Amino acid sequence: MPAKDVVYRYGTQLHQKLYTATGGRLFHRGRGMPMVKLTTTGRNSGQPRTIMATTPLVMGESLVLIASYGGDDREPQWCQNIRANGDVEVTVEGRTRRMKAHVASADERSELWPRVVSAAAFYADYQKKTAREIPVVVFDPA
């Protein structure tokens, strides 16, 4: 397993434990954005898979996450899980709810991407690091 994957896996596990233990009072923001505790269903295992991520856009009850993996050429596992099953659970600011997630269509992405980059310019840098188009993932109330 590449070192980046090991650091990501154990870093997100520690972050999740601290976030959960404090009811989201600590570690609830990252790079100025709200943190999201995201639980997907593993596309192969069928088991719950939980990660911590940031949301650069909160649109009413909907959220947007960016499947950048820091500009890696590989799509993050959580995004692949959503492609297989968009039924997810998210916790933001201590509030847990069921949501339906989907990878934005080309039209949605073209509308959302400028807003994402305006909110968090580093995503543009991540896009420059990879040949793949970084997915924009939209989460709506279930």
Short mmCIF file of C-alpha atoms in Angstrom, two decimals:
data_model
loop_
_atom_site.label_atom_id
_atom_site.label_comp_id
_atom_site.label_asym_id
_atom_site.label_seq_id
_atom_site.Cartn_x
_atom_site.Cartn_y
_atom_site.Cartn_z
CA MET A 1 0.00 0.00 0.00
CA PRO A 2 1.46 3.41 -0.94
CA ALA A 3 2.58 5.59 1.99
CA LYS A 4 -0.01 8.24 1.06
CA ASP A 5 -2.79 5.65 1.48
CA VAL A 6 -1.47 4.56 4.90
CA VAL A 7 -1.22 8.15 6.16
CA TYR A 8 -4.71 8.91 4.80
CA ARG A 9 -6.25 5.79 6.33
CA TYR A 10 -4.82 6.23 9.82
CA GLY A 11 -5.11 10.01 9.78
CA THR A 12 -8.80 9.86 8.93
CA GLN A 13 -9.39 7.18 11.59
CA LEU A 14 -7.78 9.37 14.26
CA HIS A 15 -9.65 12.45 13.06
CA GLN A 16 -12.93 10.56 13.07
CA LYS A 17 -12.36 9.29 16.63
CA LEU A 18 -11.52 12.76 17.94
CA TYR A 19 -14.44 14.33 16.08
CA THR A 20 -16.86 11.70 17.37
CA ALA A 21 -15.53 11.77 20.94
CA THR A 22 -16.05 15.53 21.17
CA GLY A 23 -19.45 15.52 19.45
CA GLY A 24 -17.95 17.54 16.62
CA ARG A 25 -16.85 20.37 18.93
CA LEU A 26 -13.19 19.78 18.00
CA PHE A 27 -11.77 19.15 14.55
CA HIS A 28 -15.02 20.33 12.90
CA ARG A 29 -13.28 22.58 10.36
CA GLY A 30 -10.48 21.93 7.90
CA ARG A 31 -8.78 24.55 5.76
CA GLY A 32 -11.57 26.94 6.75
CA MET A 33 -14.34 24.60 5.57
CA PRO A 34 -16.87 22.52 7.54
CA MET A 35 -15.80 18.92 8.11
CA VAL A 36 -18.08 16.12 7.02
CA LYS A 37 -18.08 12.66 8.51
CA LEU A 38 -19.21 10.60 5.52
CA THR A 39 -20.34 6.99 5.66
CA THR A 40 -20.78 5.13 2.38
CA THR A 41 -21.45 1.46 1.66
CA GLY A 42 -18.42 -0.40 0.36
CA ARG A 43 -19.10 -1.33 -3.26
CA ASN A 44 -17.42 -4.73 -2.87
CA SER A 45 -17.84 -5.51 0.82
CA GLY A 46 -21.29 -4.03 1.44
CA GLN A 47 -19.88 -2.78 4.76
CA PRO A 48 -20.08 0.79 6.05
CA ARG A 49 -17.00 2.87 5.20
CA THR A 50 -16.45 6.18 7.01
CA ILE A 51 -14.09 9.01 6.11
CA MET A 52 -13.62 12.64 7.08
CA ALA A 53 -13.75 15.27 4.32
CA THR A 54 -14.37 18.97 3.85
CA THR A 55 -17.25 20.62 2.06
CA PRO A 56 -16.39 23.78 0.14
CA LEU A 57 -20.06 24.45 -0.66
CA VAL A 58 -23.11 24.23 1.55
CA MET A 59 -26.22 25.02 -0.49
CA GLY A 60 -29.17 25.09 1.88
CA GLU A 61 -29.61 21.45 2.91
CA SER A 62 -27.33 20.19 0.14
CA LEU A 63 -23.55 19.74 0.29
CA VAL A 64 -20.77 19.47 -2.26
CA LEU A 65 -17.63 17.40 -1.75
CA ILE A 66 -14.69 17.16 -4.11
CA ALA A 67 -13.21 13.73 -4.89
CA SER A 68 -9.70 15.11 -5.34
CA TYR A 69 -7.56 12.82 -3.16
CA GLY A 70 -5.08 15.70 -3.12
CA GLY A 71 -4.72 15.69 -6.89
CA ASP A 72 -3.84 12.00 -7.04
CA ASP A 73 -4.42 10.19 -10.33
CA ARG A 74 -6.65 7.72 -8.46
CA GLU A 75 -10.25 8.46 -7.58
CA PRO A 76 -10.90 8.12 -3.83
CA GLN A 77 -12.63 4.94 -2.68
CA TRP A 78 -15.51 6.90 -1.15
CA CYS A 79 -16.38 8.35 -4.57
CA GLN A 80 -16.28 4.90 -6.17
CA ASN A 81 -18.62 3.69 -3.42
CA ILE A 82 -21.04 6.54 -4.19
CA ARG A 83 -20.99 5.68 -7.89
CA ALA A 84 -22.21 2.19 -6.88
CA ASN A 85 -24.65 3.32 -4.16
CA GLY A 86 -25.54 6.94 -3.45
CA ASP A 87 -27.31 6.26 -0.16
CA VAL A 88 -25.04 7.80 2.47
CA GLU A 89 -24.98 9.17 5.98
CA VAL A 90 -23.29 12.46 6.80
CA THR A 91 -22.54 14.28 10.01
CA VAL A 92 -21.91 18.01 9.82
CA GLU A 93 -21.68 20.25 12.88
CA GLY A 94 -22.93 17.41 15.09
CA ARG A 95 -26.03 16.75 12.97
CA THR A 96 -26.28 13.29 11.37
CA ARG A 97 -28.63 12.67 8.48
CA ARG A 98 -29.28 10.37 5.55
CA MET A 99 -28.55 11.84 2.16
CA LYS A 100 -28.52 10.81 -1.47
CA ALA A 101 -25.23 11.50 -3.26
CA HIS A 102 -24.36 11.57 -6.94
CA VAL A 103 -21.39 12.57 -9.04
CA ALA A 104 -22.28 15.82 -10.76
CA SER A 105 -23.11 15.66 -14.45
CA ALA A 106 -20.96 17.67 -16.86
CA ASP A 107 -23.48 20.53 -16.75
CA GLU A 108 -23.67 20.49 -12.95
CA ARG A 109 -19.89 20.36 -12.67
CA SER A 110 -19.41 23.30 -15.03
CA GLU A 111 -21.76 25.35 -12.84
CA LEU A 112 -20.31 24.18 -9.49
CA TRP A 113 -16.57 24.00 -10.19
CA PRO A 114 -16.02 27.80 -10.39
CA ARG A 115 -17.84 28.19 -7.07
CA VAL A 116 -15.71 25.43 -5.52
CA VAL A 117 -12.46 27.04 -6.70
CA SER A 118 -13.67 30.43 -5.49
CA ALA A 119 -14.30 28.97 -2.03
CA ALA A 120 -11.12 26.86 -1.93
CA ALA A 121 -8.53 27.76 -4.57
CA PHE A 122 -6.32 24.76 -3.78
CA TYR A 123 -8.78 22.52 -5.65
CA ALA A 124 -7.64 24.19 -8.89
CA ASP A 125 -4.07 23.23 -7.98
CA TYR A 126 -5.18 19.65 -7.36
CA GLN A 127 -6.84 19.57 -10.78
CA LYS A 128 -3.57 20.69 -12.40
CA LYS A 129 -1.72 17.78 -10.74
CA THR A 130 -3.81 15.08 -12.40
CA ALA A 131 -5.01 14.17 -15.88
CA ARG A 132 -8.36 12.90 -14.55
CA GLU A 133 -11.27 15.29 -14.18
CA ILE A 134 -11.79 15.58 -10.44
CA PRO A 135 -15.39 14.65 -9.62
CA VAL A 136 -17.72 17.05 -7.88
CA VAL A 137 -20.11 15.10 -5.67
CA VAL A 138 -23.50 16.53 -4.69
CA PHE A 139 -25.33 15.43 -1.53
CA ASP A 140 -29.06 16.12 -1.25
CA PRO A 141 -31.47 15.32 1.59
CA ALA A 142 -32.82 11.78 1.29
#
